mmCIF file of C-alpha atoms in Angstrom:
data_model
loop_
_atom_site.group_PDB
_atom_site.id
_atom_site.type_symbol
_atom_site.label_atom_id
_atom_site.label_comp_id
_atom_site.label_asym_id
_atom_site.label_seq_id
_atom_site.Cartn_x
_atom_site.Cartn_y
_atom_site.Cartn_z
ATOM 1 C CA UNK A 1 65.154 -185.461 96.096
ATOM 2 C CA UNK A 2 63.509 -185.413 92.622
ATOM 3 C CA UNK A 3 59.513 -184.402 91.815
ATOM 4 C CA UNK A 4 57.620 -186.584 90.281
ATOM 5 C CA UNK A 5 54.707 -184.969 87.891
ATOM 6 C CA UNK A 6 51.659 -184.258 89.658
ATOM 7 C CA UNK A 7 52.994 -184.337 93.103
ATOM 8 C CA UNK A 8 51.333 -182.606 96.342
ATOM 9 C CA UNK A 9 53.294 -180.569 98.301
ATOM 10 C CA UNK A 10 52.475 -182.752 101.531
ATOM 11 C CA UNK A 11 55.547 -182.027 103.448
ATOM 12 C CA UNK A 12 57.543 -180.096 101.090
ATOM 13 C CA UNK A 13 58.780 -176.712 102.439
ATOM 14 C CA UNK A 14 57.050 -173.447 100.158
ATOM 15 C CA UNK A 15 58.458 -170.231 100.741
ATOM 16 C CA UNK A 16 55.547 -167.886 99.472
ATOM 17 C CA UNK A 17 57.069 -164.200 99.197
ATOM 18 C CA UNK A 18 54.628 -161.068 99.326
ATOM 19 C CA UNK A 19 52.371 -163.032 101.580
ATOM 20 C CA UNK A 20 50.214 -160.912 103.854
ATOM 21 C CA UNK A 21 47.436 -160.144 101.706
ATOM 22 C CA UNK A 22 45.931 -160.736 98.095
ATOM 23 C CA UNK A 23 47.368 -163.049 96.397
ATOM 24 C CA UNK A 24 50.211 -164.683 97.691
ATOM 25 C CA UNK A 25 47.817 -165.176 100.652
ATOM 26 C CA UNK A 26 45.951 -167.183 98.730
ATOM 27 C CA UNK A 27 48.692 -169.165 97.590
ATOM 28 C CA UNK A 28 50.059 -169.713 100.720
ATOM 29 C CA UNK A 29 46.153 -170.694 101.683
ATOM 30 C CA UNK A 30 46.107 -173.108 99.151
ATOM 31 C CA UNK A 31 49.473 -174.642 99.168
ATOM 32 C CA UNK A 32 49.197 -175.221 103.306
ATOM 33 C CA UNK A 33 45.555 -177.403 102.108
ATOM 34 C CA UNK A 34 48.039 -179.329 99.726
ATOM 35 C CA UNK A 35 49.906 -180.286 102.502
ATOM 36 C CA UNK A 36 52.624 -177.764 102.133
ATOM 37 C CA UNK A 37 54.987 -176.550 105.320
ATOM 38 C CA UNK A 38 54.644 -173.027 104.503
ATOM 39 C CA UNK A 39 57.283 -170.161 105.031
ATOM 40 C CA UNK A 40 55.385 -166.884 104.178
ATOM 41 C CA UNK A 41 56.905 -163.633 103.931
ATOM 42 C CA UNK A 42 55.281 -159.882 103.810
ATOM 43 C CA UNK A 43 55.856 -156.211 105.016
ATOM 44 C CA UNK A 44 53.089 -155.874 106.864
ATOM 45 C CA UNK A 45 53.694 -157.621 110.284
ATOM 46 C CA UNK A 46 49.772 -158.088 111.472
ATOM 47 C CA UNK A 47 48.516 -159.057 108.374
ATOM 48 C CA UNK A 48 51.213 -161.411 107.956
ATOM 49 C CA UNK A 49 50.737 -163.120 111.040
ATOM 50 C CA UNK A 50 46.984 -163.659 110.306
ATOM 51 C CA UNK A 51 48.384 -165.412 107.093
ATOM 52 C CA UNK A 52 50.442 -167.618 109.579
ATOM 53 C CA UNK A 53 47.757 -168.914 111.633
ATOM 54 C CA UNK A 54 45.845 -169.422 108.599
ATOM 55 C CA UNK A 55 48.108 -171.263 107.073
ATOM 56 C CA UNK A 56 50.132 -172.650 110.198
ATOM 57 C CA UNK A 57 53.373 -170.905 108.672
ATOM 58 C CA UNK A 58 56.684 -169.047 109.998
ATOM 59 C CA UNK A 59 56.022 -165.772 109.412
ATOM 60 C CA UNK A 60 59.121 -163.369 108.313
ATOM 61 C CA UNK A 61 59.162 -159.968 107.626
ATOM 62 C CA UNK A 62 61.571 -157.914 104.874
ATOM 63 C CA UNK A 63 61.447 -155.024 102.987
ATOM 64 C CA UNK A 64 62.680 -156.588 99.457
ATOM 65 C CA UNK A 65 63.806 -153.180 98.282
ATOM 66 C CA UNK A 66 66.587 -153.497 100.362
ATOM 67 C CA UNK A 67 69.369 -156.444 99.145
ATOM 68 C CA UNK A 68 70.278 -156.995 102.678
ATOM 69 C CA UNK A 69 66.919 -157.929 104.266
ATOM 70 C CA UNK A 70 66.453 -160.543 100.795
ATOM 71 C CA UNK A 71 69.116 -161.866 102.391
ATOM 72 C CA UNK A 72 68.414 -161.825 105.680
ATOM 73 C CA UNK A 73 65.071 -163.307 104.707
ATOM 74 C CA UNK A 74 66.839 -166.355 102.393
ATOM 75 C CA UNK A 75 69.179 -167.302 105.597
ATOM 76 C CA UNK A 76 66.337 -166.877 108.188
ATOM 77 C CA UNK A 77 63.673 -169.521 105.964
ATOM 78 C CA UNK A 78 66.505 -172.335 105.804
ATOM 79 C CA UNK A 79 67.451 -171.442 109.669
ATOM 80 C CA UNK A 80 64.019 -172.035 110.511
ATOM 81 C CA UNK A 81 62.208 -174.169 107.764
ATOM 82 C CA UNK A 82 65.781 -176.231 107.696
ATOM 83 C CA UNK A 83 65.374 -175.802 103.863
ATOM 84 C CA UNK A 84 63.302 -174.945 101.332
ATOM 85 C CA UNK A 85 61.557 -176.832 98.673
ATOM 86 C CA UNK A 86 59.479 -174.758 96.560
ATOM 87 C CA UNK A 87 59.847 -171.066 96.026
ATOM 88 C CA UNK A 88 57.298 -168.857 94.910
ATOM 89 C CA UNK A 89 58.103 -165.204 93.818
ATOM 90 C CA UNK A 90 55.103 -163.287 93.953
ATOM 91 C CA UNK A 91 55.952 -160.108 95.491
ATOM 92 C CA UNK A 92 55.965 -156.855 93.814
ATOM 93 C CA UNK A 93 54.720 -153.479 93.392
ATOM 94 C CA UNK A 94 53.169 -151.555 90.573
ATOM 95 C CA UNK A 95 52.976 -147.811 89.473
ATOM 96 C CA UNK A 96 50.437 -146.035 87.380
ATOM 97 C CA UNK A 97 50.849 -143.521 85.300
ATOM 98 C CA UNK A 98 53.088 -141.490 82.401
ATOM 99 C CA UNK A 99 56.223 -142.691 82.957
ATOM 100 C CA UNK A 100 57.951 -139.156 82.983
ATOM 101 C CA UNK A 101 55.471 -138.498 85.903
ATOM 102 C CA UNK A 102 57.063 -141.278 87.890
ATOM 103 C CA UNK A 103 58.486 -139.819 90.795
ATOM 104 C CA UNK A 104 62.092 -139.716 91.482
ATOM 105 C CA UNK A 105 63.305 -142.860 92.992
ATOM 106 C CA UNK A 106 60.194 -144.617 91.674
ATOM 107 C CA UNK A 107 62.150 -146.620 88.872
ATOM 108 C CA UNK A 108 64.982 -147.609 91.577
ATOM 109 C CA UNK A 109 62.285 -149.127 94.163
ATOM 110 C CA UNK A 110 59.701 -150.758 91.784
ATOM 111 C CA UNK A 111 62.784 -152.968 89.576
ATOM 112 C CA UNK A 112 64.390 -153.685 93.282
ATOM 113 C CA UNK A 113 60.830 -155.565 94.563
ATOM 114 C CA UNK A 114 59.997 -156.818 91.163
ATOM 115 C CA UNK A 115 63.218 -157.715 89.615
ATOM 116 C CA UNK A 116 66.528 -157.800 91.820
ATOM 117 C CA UNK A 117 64.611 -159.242 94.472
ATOM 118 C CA UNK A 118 63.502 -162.510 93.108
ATOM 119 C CA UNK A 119 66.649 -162.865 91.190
ATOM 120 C CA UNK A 120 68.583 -162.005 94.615
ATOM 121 C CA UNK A 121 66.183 -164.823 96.639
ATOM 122 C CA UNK A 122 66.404 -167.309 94.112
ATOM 123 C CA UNK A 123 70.210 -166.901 94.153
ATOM 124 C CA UNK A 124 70.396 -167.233 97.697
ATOM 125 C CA UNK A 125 67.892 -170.266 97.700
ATOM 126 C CA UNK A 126 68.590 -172.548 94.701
ATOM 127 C CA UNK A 127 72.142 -173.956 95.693
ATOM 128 C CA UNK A 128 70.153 -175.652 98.610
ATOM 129 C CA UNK A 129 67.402 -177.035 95.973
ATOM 130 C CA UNK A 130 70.824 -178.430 93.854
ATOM 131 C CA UNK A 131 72.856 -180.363 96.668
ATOM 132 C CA UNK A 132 69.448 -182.014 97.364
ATOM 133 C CA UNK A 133 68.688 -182.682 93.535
ATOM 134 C CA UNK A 134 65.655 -181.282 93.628
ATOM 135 C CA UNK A 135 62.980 -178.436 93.754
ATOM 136 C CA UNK A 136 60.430 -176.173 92.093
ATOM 137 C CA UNK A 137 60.639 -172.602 91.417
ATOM 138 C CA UNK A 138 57.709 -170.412 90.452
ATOM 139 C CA UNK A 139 57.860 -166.819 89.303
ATOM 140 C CA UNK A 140 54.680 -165.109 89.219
ATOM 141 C CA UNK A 141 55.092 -162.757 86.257
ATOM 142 C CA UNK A 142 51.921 -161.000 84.535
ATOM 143 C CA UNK A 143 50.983 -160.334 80.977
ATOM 144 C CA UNK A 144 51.683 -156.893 81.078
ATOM 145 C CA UNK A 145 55.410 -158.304 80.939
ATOM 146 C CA UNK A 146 54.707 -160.117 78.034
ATOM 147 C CA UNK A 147 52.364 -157.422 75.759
ATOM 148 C CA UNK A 148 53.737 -154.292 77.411
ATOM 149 C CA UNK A 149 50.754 -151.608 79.166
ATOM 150 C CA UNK A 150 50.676 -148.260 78.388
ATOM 151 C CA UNK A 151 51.168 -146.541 81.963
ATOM 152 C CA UNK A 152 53.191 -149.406 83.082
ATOM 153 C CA UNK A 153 56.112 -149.548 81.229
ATOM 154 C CA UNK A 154 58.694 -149.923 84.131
ATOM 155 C CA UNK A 155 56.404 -152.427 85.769
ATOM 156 C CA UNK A 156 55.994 -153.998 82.402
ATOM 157 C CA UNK A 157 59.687 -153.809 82.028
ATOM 158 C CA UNK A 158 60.248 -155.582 85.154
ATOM 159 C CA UNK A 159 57.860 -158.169 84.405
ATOM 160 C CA UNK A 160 59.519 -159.226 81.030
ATOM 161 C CA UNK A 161 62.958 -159.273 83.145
ATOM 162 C CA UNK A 162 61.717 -161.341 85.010
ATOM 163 C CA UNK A 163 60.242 -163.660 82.579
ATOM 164 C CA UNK A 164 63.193 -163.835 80.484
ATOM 165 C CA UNK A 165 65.208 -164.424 83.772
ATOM 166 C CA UNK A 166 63.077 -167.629 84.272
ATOM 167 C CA UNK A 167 63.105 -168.608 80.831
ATOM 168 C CA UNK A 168 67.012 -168.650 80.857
ATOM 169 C CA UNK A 169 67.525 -170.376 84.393
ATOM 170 C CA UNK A 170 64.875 -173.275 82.979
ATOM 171 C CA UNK A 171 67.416 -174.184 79.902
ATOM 172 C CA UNK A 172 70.239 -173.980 82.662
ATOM 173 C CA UNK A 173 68.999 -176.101 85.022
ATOM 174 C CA UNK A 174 67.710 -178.879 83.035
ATOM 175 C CA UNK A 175 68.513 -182.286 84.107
ATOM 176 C CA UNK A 176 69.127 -180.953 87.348
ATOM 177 C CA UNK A 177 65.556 -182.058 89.091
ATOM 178 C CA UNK A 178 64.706 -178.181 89.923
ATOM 179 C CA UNK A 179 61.916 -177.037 87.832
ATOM 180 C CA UNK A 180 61.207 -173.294 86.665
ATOM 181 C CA UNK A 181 57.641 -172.384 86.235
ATOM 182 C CA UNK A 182 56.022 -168.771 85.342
ATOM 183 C CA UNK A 183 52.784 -168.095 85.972
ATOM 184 C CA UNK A 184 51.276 -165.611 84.185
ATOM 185 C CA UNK A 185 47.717 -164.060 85.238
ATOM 186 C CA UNK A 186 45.645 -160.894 83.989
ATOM 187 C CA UNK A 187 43.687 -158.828 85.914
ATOM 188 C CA UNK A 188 43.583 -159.830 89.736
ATOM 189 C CA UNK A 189 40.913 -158.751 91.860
ATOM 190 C CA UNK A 190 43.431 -157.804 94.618
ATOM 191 C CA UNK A 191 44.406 -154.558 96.702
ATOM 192 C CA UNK A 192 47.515 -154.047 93.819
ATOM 193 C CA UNK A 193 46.035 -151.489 91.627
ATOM 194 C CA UNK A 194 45.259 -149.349 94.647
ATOM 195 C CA UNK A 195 48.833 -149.645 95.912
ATOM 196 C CA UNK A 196 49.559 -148.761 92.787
ATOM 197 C CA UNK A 197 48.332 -145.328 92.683
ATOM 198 C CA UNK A 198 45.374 -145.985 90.073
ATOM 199 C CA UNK A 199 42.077 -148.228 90.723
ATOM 200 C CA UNK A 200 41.216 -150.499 87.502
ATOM 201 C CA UNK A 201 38.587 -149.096 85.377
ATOM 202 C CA UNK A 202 38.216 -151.380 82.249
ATOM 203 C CA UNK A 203 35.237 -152.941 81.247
ATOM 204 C CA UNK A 204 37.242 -156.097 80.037
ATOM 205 C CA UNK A 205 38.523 -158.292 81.326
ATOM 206 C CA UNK A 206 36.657 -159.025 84.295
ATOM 207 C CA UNK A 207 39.275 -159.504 87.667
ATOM 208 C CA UNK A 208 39.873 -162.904 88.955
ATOM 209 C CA UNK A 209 39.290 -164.056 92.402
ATOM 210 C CA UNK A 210 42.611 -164.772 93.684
ATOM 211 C CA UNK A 211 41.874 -168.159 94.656
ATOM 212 C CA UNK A 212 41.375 -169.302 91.059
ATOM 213 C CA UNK A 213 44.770 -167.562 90.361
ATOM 214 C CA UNK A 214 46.175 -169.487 93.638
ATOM 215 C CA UNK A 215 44.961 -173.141 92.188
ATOM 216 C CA UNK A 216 46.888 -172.752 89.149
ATOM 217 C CA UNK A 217 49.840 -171.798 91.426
ATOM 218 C CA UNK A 218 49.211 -175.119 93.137
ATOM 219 C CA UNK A 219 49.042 -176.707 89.849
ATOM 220 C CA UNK A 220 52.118 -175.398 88.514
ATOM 221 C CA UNK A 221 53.608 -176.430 91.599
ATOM 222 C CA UNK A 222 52.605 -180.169 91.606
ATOM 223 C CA UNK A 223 53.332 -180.881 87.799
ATOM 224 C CA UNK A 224 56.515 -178.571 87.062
ATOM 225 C CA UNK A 225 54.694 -176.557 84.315
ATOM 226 C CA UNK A 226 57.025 -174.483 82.469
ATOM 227 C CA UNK A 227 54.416 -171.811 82.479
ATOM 228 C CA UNK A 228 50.652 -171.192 83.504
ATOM 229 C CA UNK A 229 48.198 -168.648 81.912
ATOM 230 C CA UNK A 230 45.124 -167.588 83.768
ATOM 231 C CA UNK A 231 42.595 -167.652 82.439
ATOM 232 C CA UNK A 232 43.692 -169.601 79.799
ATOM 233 C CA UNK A 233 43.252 -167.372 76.890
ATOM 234 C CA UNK A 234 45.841 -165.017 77.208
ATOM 235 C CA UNK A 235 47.708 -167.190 75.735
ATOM 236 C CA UNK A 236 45.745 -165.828 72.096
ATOM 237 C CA UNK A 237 46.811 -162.047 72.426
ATOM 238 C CA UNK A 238 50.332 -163.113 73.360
ATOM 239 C CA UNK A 239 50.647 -165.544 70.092
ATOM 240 C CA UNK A 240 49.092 -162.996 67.800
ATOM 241 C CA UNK A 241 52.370 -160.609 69.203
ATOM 242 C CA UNK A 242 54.684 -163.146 68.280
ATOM 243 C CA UNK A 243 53.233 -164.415 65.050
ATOM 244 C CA UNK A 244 51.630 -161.111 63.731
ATOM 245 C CA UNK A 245 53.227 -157.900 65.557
ATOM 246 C CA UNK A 246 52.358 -155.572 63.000
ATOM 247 C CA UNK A 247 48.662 -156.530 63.176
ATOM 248 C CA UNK A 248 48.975 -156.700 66.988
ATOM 249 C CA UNK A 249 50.355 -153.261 67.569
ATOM 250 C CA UNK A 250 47.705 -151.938 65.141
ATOM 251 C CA UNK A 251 44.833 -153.352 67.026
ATOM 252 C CA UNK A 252 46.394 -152.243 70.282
ATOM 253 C CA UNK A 253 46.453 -148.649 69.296
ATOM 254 C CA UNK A 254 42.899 -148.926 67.928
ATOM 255 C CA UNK A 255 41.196 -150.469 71.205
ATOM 256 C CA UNK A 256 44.110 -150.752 73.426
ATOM 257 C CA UNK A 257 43.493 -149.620 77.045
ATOM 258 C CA UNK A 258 45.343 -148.872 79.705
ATOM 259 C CA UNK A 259 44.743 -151.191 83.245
#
């Protein structure tokens, strides 16, 4: 079952992980209007069912800091779904602050959700995707795992993991007909940076609505991208890393700011 470029998801089964609020909600919102059968998975059980009916989805709960409920949660999406054609990691957690001030256990729980777990699901998942010659997966990273935050280095850490996870599994899987995608946003106006222990208080850049995030999701979704930015323009500080680090790392510690 191959993709063809610029294909809906009209009847395509999308597993959306961290789905009960922000903005895998509004992924799962916008994938269901693309004609998507949605899976959606979250923690929290009311607000995840509110993303069901929205959406017309099977909800399913897990804690993805535990390996045996990623499981659980890989074997009870193809029990119910009967398989599953897209998968989008989007769950995680964050943590603000000096990292010898992270509390003990902190590291452990925030590189389980963020790293092990999407590696874990996509494990459990993408044999499925092969036998059937065909499938999208779609990370959702951030650009603090590509530039590195001060006050977020295990969450920046995790982020990069992840990225370089995807990048590897894309040269792997080529010729296969399963796509790997990253998309890679800034600053979401979402409840994350209150779960994370610290509100954001920079001036620039301004948050995006989630549902601009969720379109490139879509996007990425129907054409196979390799990887999305949004907005668009982070693409700038990341090449100026790559090409110019000195110069970067200089004008980071001049008007650098922690989210």
């Amino acid at each position: 079952m191959m993709f063809r470029r610029r294909q809906s998801a009209r009847g395509r089964v999308a597993l959306v992980t961290g789905a009960s609020a922000g903005l895998g909600r509004a992924i799962a919102v916008a994938l269901a209007r693309d004609g998507a059968r949605l899976v959606v998975h979250g923690r929290d059980e009311r607000r995840l069912a509110e993303t069901a009916r929205a959406t017309g989805g099977v909800p399913i709960t897990a804690d993805l800091a535990d390996p045996a409920q990623v499981r659980r949660l890989a074997d009870e999406a193809l029990r119910r779904a009967g398989r599953v054609d897209v998968l989008v990691l989007n769950a995680g957690t964050g943590w603000a602050g000096r990292f010898t001030d992270m509390p003990e256990g902190g590291v452990g729980h925030l590189l389980a959700v963020d790293l092990a777990a999407p590696i874990t699901l996509t494990r459990a998942l993408l044999p499925q995707m092969l036998a059937r010659g065909g499938g999208r997966l779609l990370f959702v990273t951030s650009i603090a795992g590509r530039m590195g935050v001060a006050g977020e280095a295990v969450y920046a850490a995790a982020k990069g993991g992840l990225d370089a996870f995807a990048e590897s599994l894309r040269l792997e899987l080529r010729g296969t007909g399963v796509t790997v995608g990253v998309l890679v946003p800034g600053v979401v106006d979402t409840g994350f940076f209150e779960r994370r222990g610290a509100p954001y208080a920079r001036r620039r850049p301004r948050p995006l609505p989630p549902e601009r995030v969720a379109e490139a999701a879509v996007r990425a979704v129907a054409t196979g991208s390799a990887e999305v930015h949004v907005p668009g323009w982070l693409r700038l500080p990341i090449a100026v890393k790559a090409t110019a680090p000195g110069l970067y790392r200089t004008l980071a510690g001049r008007f650098g700011e922690r989210v």
